[in-house]
Amino acid sequence: MNAHAHVTPRIDMIGLVVADMATSLAFYRRLGVGLPAVGDTQPHVEVTLAGGLRLAWDTVETVRSFDPGWTPATGSRVALAFDCGSPAGVDAVWAELTEAGFAGHLKPWDAFWGQRYAVVHDPDGNAVDLFAASNASGA
């Protein structure tokens, strides 16, 4: 007989490890994430999103303080996706981010699954998807 009670975990937080906190937070502020300026100098920052999910940033130094062997992943295996409201919104956010010097990965295109889609990389190389339904108003 198993003496362990069944527990159903629920996702509570998505954490990102960053090389430069201020640069990373500036990128996510451009995507509408409400982050206080005081966070730019902190080793850990988090914000609660709609629905209660938390998004957090930790500096490399913070992570290595409890996991000395931590090394950054090669390539991006997880993407954060931001709804830009309309196809024109995808194009506008893409332009704003790339003109600000952030790395564009896939320019906006009309995806076969019915969305306007683009991919940029945050300052640490994480994929950030920009999307909107192709029939969204404002196109």
Tab-separated table of C-alpha atoms in Angstrom:
chain	number	residue	atom	x	y	z
A	1	MET	CA	0.000	0.000	0.000
A	2	ASN	CA	1.289	3.468	-0.935
A	3	ALA	CA	1.486	5.689	2.114
A	4	HIS	CA	1.831	8.843	0.021
A	5	ALA	CA	-1.243	10.965	-0.543
A	6	HIS	CA	-1.991	11.936	-4.126
A	7	VAL	CA	-1.152	15.573	-4.815
A	8	THR	CA	-2.090	17.384	-8.002
A	9	PRO	CA	0.423	20.156	-8.590
A	10	ARG	CA	-0.706	23.366	-10.259
A	11	ILE	CA	1.523	25.674	-12.233
A	12	ASP	CA	2.184	28.811	-10.221
A	13	MET	CA	5.238	30.493	-11.707
A	14	ILE	CA	7.366	30.640	-14.833
A	15	GLY	CA	10.928	31.667	-14.078
A	16	LEU	CA	13.519	33.157	-16.399
A	17	VAL	CA	17.241	33.338	-15.676
A	18	VAL	CA	18.774	36.567	-16.949
A	19	ALA	CA	22.279	37.893	-17.494
A	20	ASP	CA	21.241	41.558	-17.110
A	21	MET	CA	18.133	42.254	-15.055
A	22	ALA	CA	17.573	45.846	-16.251
A	23	THR	CA	17.853	44.922	-19.937
A	24	SER	CA	15.549	41.939	-19.577
A	25	LEU	CA	12.916	43.889	-17.645
A	26	ALA	CA	13.050	46.713	-20.214
A	27	PHE	CA	12.244	44.155	-22.933
A	28	TYR	CA	9.240	42.748	-21.045
A	29	ARG	CA	7.979	46.234	-20.160
A	30	ARG	CA	7.753	46.894	-23.914
A	31	LEU	CA	5.413	43.885	-24.045
A	32	GLY	CA	3.130	45.427	-21.442
A	33	VAL	CA	4.288	43.529	-18.362
A	34	GLY	CA	3.962	45.918	-15.426
A	35	LEU	CA	7.347	45.881	-13.731
A	36	PRO	CA	8.542	48.508	-11.264
A	37	ALA	CA	11.770	50.371	-12.100
A	38	VAL	CA	13.196	49.362	-8.709
A	39	GLY	CA	13.350	45.793	-10.059
A	40	ASP	CA	16.178	46.744	-12.414
A	41	THR	CA	18.689	46.479	-9.565
A	42	GLN	CA	17.227	43.435	-7.796
A	43	PRO	CA	18.498	39.833	-8.033
A	44	HIS	CA	14.914	38.471	-8.160
A	45	VAL	CA	11.791	40.105	-9.559
A	46	GLU	CA	8.327	38.666	-9.988
A	47	VAL	CA	4.931	39.853	-11.092
A	48	THR	CA	1.505	38.242	-10.824
A	49	LEU	CA	-0.260	38.012	-14.166
A	50	ALA	CA	-3.975	37.734	-14.901
A	51	GLY	CA	-5.301	34.496	-13.494
A	52	GLY	CA	-2.713	34.438	-10.708
A	53	LEU	CA	0.207	32.949	-12.639
A	54	ARG	CA	3.518	34.524	-11.633
A	55	LEU	CA	6.360	35.413	-13.988
A	56	ALA	CA	9.771	35.762	-12.346
A	57	TRP	CA	13.275	36.806	-13.292
A	58	ASP	CA	16.436	35.738	-11.459
A	59	THR	CA	19.975	36.795	-12.234
A	60	VAL	CA	22.519	34.136	-13.141
A	61	GLU	CA	24.292	34.931	-9.869
A	62	THR	CA	21.120	34.281	-7.870
A	63	VAL	CA	20.571	30.898	-9.487
A	64	ARG	CA	24.211	29.915	-9.031
A	65	SER	CA	23.947	30.815	-5.327
A	66	PHE	CA	21.825	27.675	-4.817
A	67	ASP	CA	22.821	25.695	-7.946
A	68	PRO	CA	26.548	26.304	-8.488
A	69	GLY	CA	26.662	24.044	-11.544
A	70	TRP	CA	23.874	25.836	-13.420
A	71	THR	CA	24.640	26.546	-17.060
A	72	PRO	CA	22.421	28.252	-19.633
A	73	ALA	CA	20.569	26.081	-22.105
A	74	THR	CA	21.585	26.057	-25.732
A	75	GLY	CA	18.750	27.175	-27.957
A	76	SER	CA	15.225	27.981	-26.886
A	77	ARG	CA	12.869	25.175	-25.881
A	78	VAL	CA	10.155	27.231	-24.233
A	79	ALA	CA	8.482	30.333	-25.616
A	80	LEU	CA	6.332	32.954	-23.978
A	81	ALA	CA	3.527	34.047	-26.311
A	82	PHE	CA	1.948	37.501	-26.323
A	83	ASP	CA	-1.397	38.256	-27.983
A	84	CYS	CA	-0.970	41.550	-29.839
A	85	GLY	CA	-4.706	42.021	-30.473
A	86	SER	CA	-4.613	42.293	-34.251
A	87	PRO	CA	-2.380	41.430	-37.202
A	88	ALA	CA	-1.329	45.097	-37.355
A	89	GLY	CA	-0.487	44.852	-33.660
A	90	VAL	CA	1.906	41.963	-34.336
A	91	ASP	CA	3.666	44.034	-36.995
A	92	ALA	CA	3.824	47.092	-34.724
A	93	VAL	CA	5.219	45.229	-31.702
A	94	TRP	CA	7.751	43.419	-33.931
A	95	ALA	CA	8.887	46.761	-35.366
A	96	GLU	CA	9.106	48.418	-31.943
A	97	LEU	CA	11.208	45.617	-30.466
A	98	THR	CA	13.554	45.147	-33.398
A	99	GLU	CA	14.010	48.901	-33.888
A	100	ALA	CA	14.936	49.091	-30.183
A	101	GLY	CA	17.739	46.617	-30.887
A	102	PHE	CA	16.161	43.370	-29.691
A	103	ALA	CA	16.800	40.323	-31.875
A	104	GLY	CA	14.126	39.411	-34.371
A	105	HIS	CA	14.013	35.697	-35.151
A	106	LEU	CA	11.047	35.204	-37.500
A	107	LYS	CA	9.534	38.258	-39.182
A	108	PRO	CA	5.743	38.597	-39.059
A	109	TRP	CA	3.923	36.220	-41.387
A	110	ASP	CA	0.435	34.881	-41.946
A	111	ALA	CA	0.603	31.393	-40.457
A	112	PHE	CA	-1.376	28.537	-41.929
A	113	TRP	CA	-3.160	28.011	-38.583
A	114	GLY	CA	-4.979	31.343	-38.930
A	115	GLN	CA	-2.786	33.772	-37.030
A	116	ARG	CA	-0.396	36.583	-37.797
A	117	TYR	CA	2.772	35.382	-36.073
A	118	ALA	CA	6.325	36.527	-35.364
A	119	VAL	CA	9.137	35.518	-33.033
A	120	VAL	CA	11.666	37.738	-31.275
A	121	HIS	CA	14.330	36.775	-28.761
A	122	ASP	CA	14.533	38.398	-25.371
A	123	PRO	CA	17.965	39.613	-24.238
A	124	ASP	CA	18.819	36.112	-22.967
A	125	GLY	CA	17.844	34.314	-26.169
A	126	ASN	CA	14.430	33.065	-25.036
A	127	ALA	CA	11.838	32.871	-27.789
A	128	VAL	CA	8.950	35.302	-27.435
A	129	ASP	CA	6.062	34.706	-29.816
A	130	LEU	CA	3.883	37.585	-30.985
A	131	PHE	CA	0.499	36.612	-32.404
A	132	ALA	CA	-3.042	37.656	-33.249
A	133	ALA	CA	-5.943	35.983	-34.978
A	134	SER	CA	-5.771	36.778	-38.696
A	135	ASN	CA	-9.370	37.972	-38.644
A	136	ALA	CA	-8.846	40.191	-35.572
A	137	SER	CA	-10.090	43.728	-35.986
A	138	GLY	CA	-7.611	46.488	-36.681
A	139	ALA	CA	-5.729	44.699	-39.466
